[in-house]
Coordinates of C-alpha atoms in Angstrom, one line a residue:
A1 CA -18.2 -23.2 -42.5
A2 CA -21.1 -25.2 -43.8
Y3 CA -23.8 -26.7 -41.6
A4 CA -26.5 -29.3 -42.3
D5 CA -30.0 -28.1 -42.9
K6 CA -31.9 -31.0 -41.3
G7 CA -35.1 -30.1 -43.2
S8 CA -33.7 -30.3 -46.7
G9 CA -30.8 -32.6 -46.0
Q10 CA -28.4 -30.2 -47.7
L11 CA -25.5 -28.1 -46.6
R12 CA -26.0 -24.4 -46.1
Q13 CA -23.7 -21.5 -45.4
R14 CA -24.3 -18.1 -43.7
R15 CA -22.1 -15.2 -43.1
L16 CA -20.8 -14.8 -39.5
R17 CA -22.6 -11.5 -39.3
E18 CA -25.9 -13.3 -40.0
G19 CA -25.3 -16.1 -37.6
L20 CA -24.5 -13.7 -34.8
A21 CA -27.4 -11.4 -35.7
L22 CA -25.1 -8.4 -35.8
S23 CA -26.7 -5.0 -36.3
G24 CA -24.4 -3.9 -39.1
D25 CA -23.0 -1.0 -37.1
Y26 CA -19.5 -0.6 -38.3
D27 CA -18.6 1.7 -35.3
A28 CA -19.6 -0.9 -32.7
V29 CA -17.1 -3.1 -30.9
L30 CA -17.8 -6.8 -30.7
A31 CA -17.2 -8.5 -27.4
W32 CA -17.3 -12.2 -26.4
S33 CA -15.9 -14.7 -23.9
D34 CA -14.2 -18.1 -24.2
S35 CA -15.9 -20.5 -21.8
L36 CA -12.9 -22.8 -21.8
T37 CA -10.3 -20.2 -20.7
G38 CA -12.6 -17.6 -19.1
L39 CA -10.9 -14.9 -21.1
E40 CA -12.8 -12.1 -22.8
Y41 CA -12.1 -10.5 -26.2
L42 CA -12.8 -7.5 -28.2
R43 CA -12.8 -6.9 -32.0
R44 CA -14.0 -4.0 -34.1
A45 CA -17.4 -4.9 -35.6
G46 CA -16.4 -3.5 -39.0
V47 CA -13.6 -6.1 -39.3
V48 CA -16.0 -9.0 -38.4
L49 CA -18.7 -7.7 -40.7
D50 CA -16.4 -7.6 -43.7
R51 CA -13.8 -10.3 -43.1
G52 CA -15.2 -12.6 -40.4
L53 CA -13.1 -13.8 -37.5
T54 CA -9.5 -15.1 -38.0
L55 CA -8.1 -17.5 -35.5
E56 CA -5.0 -19.6 -35.1
L57 CA -5.3 -23.0 -33.4
S58 CA -2.4 -25.2 -32.4
A59 CA -2.7 -29.0 -32.2
Y60 CA -5.8 -30.2 -30.2
Q61 CA -6.6 -26.6 -29.2
S62 CA -10.2 -25.4 -29.2
H63 CA -12.4 -22.5 -28.2
V64 CA -16.0 -22.1 -27.2
F65 CA -17.1 -18.5 -27.8
L66 CA -20.2 -17.4 -26.0
N67 CA -21.9 -14.2 -24.7
W68 CA -21.5 -12.2 -27.9
R69 CA -22.5 -8.6 -27.6
E70 CA -22.1 -5.2 -29.4
L71 CA -20.6 -2.3 -27.4
R72 CA -20.7 1.4 -28.2
A73 CA -17.7 3.5 -27.3
S74 CA -18.2 6.7 -25.3
A75 CA -16.1 9.1 -23.4
E76 CA -16.7 7.2 -20.2
E77 CA -16.3 3.8 -21.8
P78 CA -13.8 4.0 -24.7
W79 CA -14.2 0.4 -25.9
D80 CA -12.6 1.2 -29.2
R81 CA -9.4 2.4 -27.5
L82 CA -9.3 -0.7 -25.4
C83 CA -9.9 -2.9 -28.5
D84 CA -6.9 -1.3 -30.2
F85 CA -4.8 -1.6 -27.1
L86 CA -5.5 -5.3 -26.6
S87 CA -4.9 -6.0 -30.3
G88 CA -6.7 -9.4 -30.1
R89 CA -5.3 -10.4 -26.7
G90 CA -7.8 -11.9 -24.2
V91 CA -8.2 -10.6 -20.6
P92 CA -9.9 -12.0 -17.6
N93 CA -12.4 -9.1 -17.3
L94 CA -13.1 -6.4 -19.9
G95 CA -14.4 -4.0 -17.3
E96 CA -11.3 -4.2 -15.3
A97 CA -9.2 -3.8 -18.4
L98 CA -11.1 -0.7 -19.2
V99 CA -10.2 0.8 -15.8
N100 CA -6.6 -0.2 -16.2
L101 CA -6.5 1.6 -19.6
E102 CA -7.8 4.7 -17.9
L103 CA -5.1 4.4 -15.2
Q104 CA -2.3 3.6 -17.7
P105 CA -0.9 7.2 -17.5
V106 CA -0.7 6.9 -13.7
H107 CA 1.0 3.5 -13.9
E108 CA 3.5 4.8 -16.4
A109 CA 4.2 7.8 -14.2
I110 CA 5.0 5.7 -11.1
G111 CA 7.2 3.5 -13.2
E112 CA 9.2 6.6 -14.4
A113 CA 9.5 7.7 -10.8
L114 CA 11.1 4.4 -10.0
E115 CA 13.3 4.3 -13.1
P116 CA 16.3 2.0 -12.5
R117 CA 19.0 4.5 -13.4
L118 CA 17.6 7.1 -11.0
V119 CA 17.2 4.6 -8.2
R120 CA 20.7 3.2 -8.9
Q121 CA 22.2 6.7 -8.5
L122 CA 20.5 7.2 -5.2
A123 CA 21.7 3.8 -3.9
D124 CA 25.2 4.5 -5.1
L125 CA 25.3 7.9 -3.3
A126 CA 24.1 6.3 -0.1
E127 CA 26.8 3.6 -0.4
E128 CA 29.4 6.3 -1.2
A129 CA 28.4 8.2 1.9
R130 CA 29.1 5.1 4.0
V131 CA 32.6 4.2 2.6
L132 CA 34.0 7.7 2.0
T133 CA 35.8 9.7 4.6
L134 CA 35.5 13.4 4.9
T135 CA 37.7 14.1 1.9
R136 CA 35.0 15.5 -0.4
P137 CA 31.9 16.2 1.7
S138 CA 30.8 19.3 -0.2
A139 CA 31.0 17.5 -3.6
M140 CA 29.1 14.5 -2.3
E141 CA 26.4 16.8 -0.8
S142 CA 26.0 18.5 -4.1
E143 CA 25.6 15.2 -5.9
R144 CA 23.0 14.1 -3.3
K145 CA 21.0 17.3 -3.9
E146 CA 21.0 16.8 -7.7
A147 CA 19.9 13.2 -7.4
V148 CA 17.1 14.0 -5.0
E149 CA 16.0 16.8 -7.2
R150 CA 15.8 14.5 -10.2
A151 CA 13.8 12.1 -8.1
W152 CA 11.4 14.9 -7.2
V153 CA 10.9 16.0 -10.8
Q154 CA 9.7 12.5 -11.7
C155 CA 7.6 12.3 -8.5
E156 CA 6.0 15.6 -9.2
R157 CA 4.8 14.4 -12.6
F158 CA 3.4 11.3 -10.9
L159 CA 1.5 13.4 -8.3
Q160 CA -0.1 15.6 -11.0
V161 CA -1.2 12.6 -13.2
A162 CA -2.3 10.5 -10.2
R163 CA -4.4 13.2 -8.6
K164 CA -6.3 13.7 -11.8
G165 CA -6.8 9.9 -12.2
Y166 CA -7.9 9.6 -8.5
E167 CA -10.5 12.4 -9.0
N168 CA -11.9 10.5 -12.1
R169 CA -12.1 7.3 -10.2
L170 CA -13.9 8.9 -7.3
K171 CA -16.5 10.4 -9.6
R172 CA -17.2 7.0 -11.3
E173 CA -17.0 4.7 -8.3
G174 CA -18.2 7.1 -5.6
G175 CA -16.4 8.3 -2.5
A176 CA -15.6 11.4 -0.6
A177 CA -14.8 14.2 -2.9
L178 CA -11.3 15.8 -2.8
P179 CA -10.8 19.4 -2.0
E180 CA -11.1 21.6 -5.1
A181 CA -7.5 22.8 -4.8
P182 CA -4.7 20.5 -4.0
A183 CA -2.1 21.1 -1.3
D184 CA 0.7 23.5 -2.0
M185 CA 3.2 21.6 -4.2
G186 CA 6.1 23.5 -2.5
A187 CA 5.3 22.0 0.9
V188 CA 4.9 18.6 -0.6
A189 CA 8.2 18.9 -2.3
I190 CA 10.0 19.8 0.9
A191 CA 8.5 16.8 2.7
F192 CA 9.5 14.4 -0.2
R193 CA 13.0 15.8 -0.5
R194 CA 13.5 15.5 3.3
G195 CA 12.4 11.8 3.3
A196 CA 14.5 10.9 0.3
R197 CA 17.6 12.6 1.6
A198 CA 17.1 11.0 5.0
S199 CA 16.7 7.5 3.6
M200 CA 20.1 8.0 1.9
R201 CA 21.6 8.1 5.5
F202 CA 20.3 4.7 6.4
P203 CA 23.8 3.2 6.6
A204 CA 24.7 5.8 9.2
V205 CA 21.5 5.1 11.2
E206 CA 22.4 1.4 11.1
A207 CA 25.8 2.2 12.7
Q208 CA 23.9 3.9 15.6
F209 CA 22.4 0.6 16.6
G210 CA 25.7 -0.6 17.9
A211 CA 25.5 -3.9 16.0
P212 CA 24.8 -4.7 12.3
W213 CA 21.2 -5.2 11.4
P214 CA 19.9 -8.8 11.4
G215 CA 19.2 -10.6 8.2
A216 CA 15.5 -9.7 8.5
A217 CA 16.3 -6.0 8.2
R218 CA 18.7 -6.6 5.4
C219 CA 16.0 -8.3 3.4
V220 CA 13.7 -5.2 3.4
L221 CA 15.7 -2.0 4.1
P222 CA 18.6 -0.2 2.5
C223 CA 21.6 -0.9 4.6
A224 CA 25.4 -1.5 4.6
S225 CA 25.1 -5.1 3.3
P226 CA 21.6 -5.8 1.9
Q227 CA 20.6 -9.4 1.0
F228 CA 19.3 -8.2 -2.4
T229 CA 20.8 -5.6 -4.7
A230 CA 20.9 -2.1 -3.2
T231 CA 18.7 -0.9 -6.1
A232 CA 16.0 -3.4 -5.2
M233 CA 16.0 -2.3 -1.6
W234 CA 15.5 1.3 -2.6
G235 CA 12.5 0.7 -4.8
P236 CA 9.8 0.1 -2.0
V237 CA 11.3 3.0 0.1
L238 CA 11.0 5.5 -2.7
A239 CA 7.5 4.1 -3.7
W240 CA 6.3 4.7 -0.1
C241 CA 7.7 8.2 -0.1
A242 CA 6.0 9.0 -3.4
I243 CA 2.6 7.7 -2.3
E244 CA 2.9 9.6 1.0
A245 CA 3.6 12.7 -1.1
L246 CA 0.6 12.0 -3.3
A247 CA -1.7 11.6 -0.3
Q248 CA -0.5 14.9 1.1
Y249 CA -1.0 16.6 -2.3
A250 CA -4.4 15.1 -3.0
A251 CA -5.9 15.6 0.5
A252 CA -4.7 19.2 1.0
E253 CA -3.9 20.5 4.5
A254 CA -7.5 21.3 5.3
A255 CA -8.7 17.7 4.8
G256 CA -6.5 16.3 7.6
R257 CA -7.0 12.8 6.4
S258 CA -4.0 12.0 4.2
A259 CA -3.3 8.7 6.0
A260 CA -6.7 7.3 5.1
I261 CA -6.6 8.8 1.6
A262 CA -3.2 7.1 1.0
V263 CA -4.8 3.7 1.4
D264 CA -7.7 4.6 -0.9
L265 CA -5.3 6.0 -3.4
F266 CA -3.4 2.7 -3.5
D267 CA -6.6 0.8 -4.1
R268 CA -8.5 3.0 -6.5
L269 CA -5.4 3.7 -8.6
R270 CA -4.5 0.0 -8.6
L271 CA -0.9 0.6 -7.8
R272 CA 0.0 -2.9 -6.7
E273 CA 0.7 -4.3 -10.1
P274 CA 2.7 -1.4 -11.5
L275 CA 4.7 -1.3 -8.3
A276 CA 5.5 -5.0 -8.6
R277 CA 6.5 -4.6 -12.2
A278 CA 8.8 -1.6 -11.2
F279 CA 10.3 -3.6 -8.4
E280 CA 11.1 -6.4 -10.8
T281 CA 13.1 -4.1 -13.0
L282 CA 15.0 -3.0 -9.9
G283 CA 16.0 -6.5 -9.0
L284 CA 13.3 -8.1 -6.9
E285 CA 12.4 -11.3 -8.7
G286 CA 9.1 -13.2 -8.9
E287 CA 7.2 -13.3 -5.7
E288 CA 9.6 -10.9 -3.9
A289 CA 8.4 -8.0 -6.2
W290 CA 4.8 -8.6 -5.2
R291 CA 5.9 -8.8 -1.5
G292 CA 7.5 -5.4 -1.9
A293 CA 4.2 -4.0 -3.2
A294 CA 2.3 -5.6 -0.4
R295 CA 4.7 -4.1 2.2
V296 CA 4.0 -0.6 0.9
K297 CA 0.3 -1.2 1.2
V298 CA 0.6 -2.6 4.8
L299 CA 2.7 0.5 5.8
L300 CA 0.0 2.7 4.5
L301 CA -2.7 0.7 6.4
A302 CA -0.7 1.0 9.6
A303 CA -0.4 4.8 9.3
A304 CA -4.1 5.0 8.7
A305 CA -4.9 2.8 11.7
S306 CA -2.6 4.9 13.9
A307 CA -4.2 8.1 12.7
K308 CA -7.7 6.8 13.3
A309 CA -6.8 5.6 16.8
A310 CA -5.3 9.0 17.7
S311 CA -8.4 10.8 16.4
E312 CA -10.8 8.5 18.3
L313 CA -8.7 9.1 21.5
K314 CA -8.8 12.8 21.0
M315 CA -12.5 12.8 20.4
A316 CA -13.1 10.7 23.6
E317 CA -11.0 13.0 25.7
L318 CA -12.8 16.0 24.3
G319 CA -16.2 14.4 25.0
E320 CA -15.2 13.7 28.6
S321 CA -14.0 17.2 29.2
E322 CA -17.2 18.7 27.7
A323 CA -19.3 16.3 29.8
G324 CA -17.5 17.4 33.0
A325 CA -17.9 21.1 32.1
D326 CA -21.7 20.7 31.5
E327 CA -22.4 18.8 34.7
P328 CA -24.1 21.1 37.2
P329 CA -22.6 21.0 40.7
N330 CA -24.8 20.1 43.7
A331 CA -26.1 23.0 45.7
G332 CA -24.0 23.9 48.7
E333 CA -21.3 21.4 47.7
S334 CA -18.0 21.9 46.0
K335 CA -17.5 18.9 43.8
P336 CA -13.9 17.8 43.7
K337 CA -12.3 17.8 40.3
S338 CA -11.7 14.4 38.6
A339 CA -8.2 13.1 39.1
P340 CA -6.0 13.0 36.0
T341 CA -5.9 9.6 34.4
P342 CA -2.6 7.9 35.2
A343 CA -0.3 6.9 32.4
R344 CA -1.0 3.4 31.1
E345 CA 1.6 0.9 32.1
D346 CA 2.0 -2.6 30.8
T347 CA 1.3 -5.1 33.5
K348 CA 2.2 -8.2 31.6
G349 CA 5.5 -7.5 29.8
P350 CA 6.0 -5.7 26.5
D351 CA 3.1 -4.6 24.4
P352 CA 2.7 -6.9 21.4
E353 CA 1.4 -4.1 19.3
N354 CA 4.4 -1.7 19.9
V355 CA 3.0 0.8 17.4
L356 CA 4.7 -1.2 14.7
L357 CA 1.8 -3.5 13.7
P358 CA -1.6 -2.5 15.0
A359 CA -3.7 -5.5 16.2
G360 CA -6.5 -4.8 13.7
L361 CA -4.1 -5.4 10.8
W362 CA -3.9 -9.1 11.5
R363 CA -7.1 -9.5 9.6
D364 CA -5.6 -8.0 6.5
P365 CA -4.8 -10.6 3.8
D366 CA -1.4 -8.9 3.0
V367 CA -0.3 -9.0 6.6
Q368 CA -1.2 -12.7 6.8
W369 CA 0.6 -13.4 3.6
L370 CA 3.7 -11.5 4.5
T371 CA 4.0 -13.1 7.9
G372 CA 3.2 -16.6 6.7
V373 CA 0.0 -17.0 8.8
H374 CA -1.3 -20.5 8.6
K375 CA -3.8 -22.6 10.5
A376 CA -2.9 -25.7 12.5
D377 CA -4.6 -27.6 15.3
G378 CA -7.3 -24.9 15.5
H379 CA -4.8 -22.0 15.9
H380 CA -3.3 -19.4 13.6
Y381 CA 0.5 -19.4 13.6
V382 CA 3.1 -17.0 12.0
V383 CA 6.5 -17.9 10.6
R384 CA 9.3 -16.2 12.6
E385 CA 11.5 -15.0 9.7
P386 CA 8.9 -13.2 7.6
Y387 CA 7.3 -11.8 10.7
Q388 CA 10.6 -10.3 11.7
E389 CA 11.1 -8.9 8.2
L390 CA 7.7 -7.1 8.4
L391 CA 8.5 -5.7 11.9
W392 CA 11.7 -4.1 10.5
W393 CA 9.8 -2.8 7.4
M394 CA 7.1 -1.3 9.7
A395 CA 9.9 0.7 11.4
L396 CA 10.7 2.5 8.1
P397 CA 8.9 5.9 9.0
A398 CA 10.7 6.0 12.4
L399 CA 14.0 5.2 10.8
I400 CA 13.6 7.9 8.2
E401 CA 12.7 10.4 10.9
R402 CA 15.7 9.4 12.8
A403 CA 17.9 9.7 9.7
A404 CA 16.7 13.2 9.2
Q405 CA 18.1 14.2 12.5
P406 CA 21.8 15.0 13.3
P407 CA 23.7 11.8 14.0
A408 CA 24.2 10.8 17.6
S409 CA 25.7 7.5 18.7
G410 CA 23.5 5.7 21.2
D411 CA 20.6 8.0 20.6
Q412 CA 17.5 7.1 22.7
A413 CA 15.2 7.3 19.7
T414 CA 17.4 4.7 17.9
V415 CA 17.5 2.5 20.9
R416 CA 13.7 2.6 21.2
I417 CA 13.2 1.6 17.6
G418 CA 15.4 -1.5 18.1
E419 CA 13.8 -2.3 21.5
S420 CA 10.3 -2.1 20.1
I421 CA 11.2 -4.6 17.4
K422 CA 12.7 -6.9 20.0
D423 CA 9.7 -6.6 22.3
A424 CA 7.2 -7.3 19.5
L425 CA 9.2 -10.4 18.5
K426 CA 9.6 -11.6 22.1
A427 CA 5.8 -11.2 22.6
M428 CA 5.2 -13.4 19.6
E429 CA 7.7 -16.0 20.9
E430 CA 6.1 -16.1 24.3
A431 CA 2.7 -16.7 22.6
G432 CA 4.3 -19.7 20.7
Y433 CA 3.9 -17.8 17.4
R434 CA 0.2 -18.1 17.7
V435 CA -1.5 -14.9 16.6
D436 CA -4.7 -15.6 18.4
E437 CA -2.9 -16.3 21.7
M438 CA -0.8 -13.1 21.4
L439 CA -3.9 -10.9 20.7
Q440 CA -5.8 -12.6 23.5
E441 CA -3.0 -11.9 26.0
K442 CA -2.9 -8.3 24.8
E443 CA -6.6 -7.8 25.2
S444 CA -6.5 -9.3 28.7
A445 CA -3.6 -7.1 29.7
E446 CA -5.4 -4.0 28.5
H447 CA -8.6 -5.0 30.4
E448 CA -6.6 -5.4 33.6
T449 CA -4.9 -2.1 33.0
D450 CA -8.3 -0.3 32.5
E451 CA -9.5 -1.8 35.8
T452 CA -6.3 -0.6 37.5
Q453 CA -6.8 2.9 36.2
E454 CA -10.5 3.0 37.3
L455 CA -9.4 1.9 40.8
S456 CA -6.6 4.4 41.0
S457 CA -8.9 7.2 39.9
S458 CA -11.6 6.3 42.5
R459 CA -9.0 6.1 45.3
T460 CA -7.6 9.5 44.3
E461 CA -11.2 11.0 44.4
E462 CA -11.7 9.5 47.9
Q463 CA -8.4 10.9 49.2
R464 CA -9.2 14.3 47.9
G465 CA -12.6 14.2 49.5
V466 CA -11.1 13.2 52.9
R467 CA -8.6 16.1 52.6
E468 CA -11.4 18.6 51.8
E469 CA -13.5 17.4 54.8

């Protein structure tokens, strides 16, 4: 395109390579950004050097291309591969696109592990177990084993690809190194098969509750009459089982931190988008697919929070016992032993946390989105229906564990699961669906309980001292 030379008053033309001051390196990759859309583009420099830049503009469309630069491909940064993969398509961030390209095998593997035909078969077998009588139990059990085995074959490939991808991301982004050898795949396979087979018994577990699950449960869990297609309900369950298996495989038994690694795996491997895409193919449409992916992340966060709390409690108890053992007794006196700490009891009704949703998780954006947290009149409120849905979803590990056990009508474990959900919902109702109010009441109740424990402990020490005298 000609431009005016203001000195001579004539029109001049220059090649694009000259106007952009390109180096002439045919192996380079040319990058630039569009300031109007914010998208970034790649093109092989050789194409621009020889043929310029070809664009298609619709009516009234325009571009403003800035930030031109030449990139050199390397093993760590394969810009040439990304250029070919994008094929002229713009992306919000080239650096992020490069990471996604590296993780593409992982994303494809999780998609194959959630392949619709496979998930459909598992859902059909679970439904068949509910409606059939005992006419063909051996044949149905054989079909179940075959379906679970096919699911494990796809999951195993995902584990192998994902662990390698996770190791690469740790090296480039920093983080705690994984054990050199992964966990025994046989043990991981047993755990995955157990979870998958147990989840196929969800309809039987629902029957143990004495009443059909409410609509909130039927929105998020496989059941007798789900509100979405059965295949859609199974997707997030299998995804959680696969990521749990991946954490166990990646962490190895010696690491003892699979719950925390599961969260890091989810983030570093960028599993949210591929999970949402997989859930869409399974029947969750639009925002519901992304909600399914967010629920998987929240369940991993809850497991990590529970594991951390248990570890801190154990360390505190260990520290107290060591301090008591190291304390020298007074000369001529026999120091009475400390009284055992009495079991904690709730002094103000049910515990709002109920091991289903740890209090610290309310700061997480996914939890706030899934429960409809919004601010009004200086307070943060939740919406009842989505909050109830999340409570039922958080019960998934307990339900799978219950389903893995022999069926028993009126089983106490089943009753406790239902009661804990009711208690958590009741606590939120009593707080007027205000998150800050509910958490404040919980903190106050815990503070009073701690004071009661201290008083009880001191009185026990006094009584023992009186008896010794």
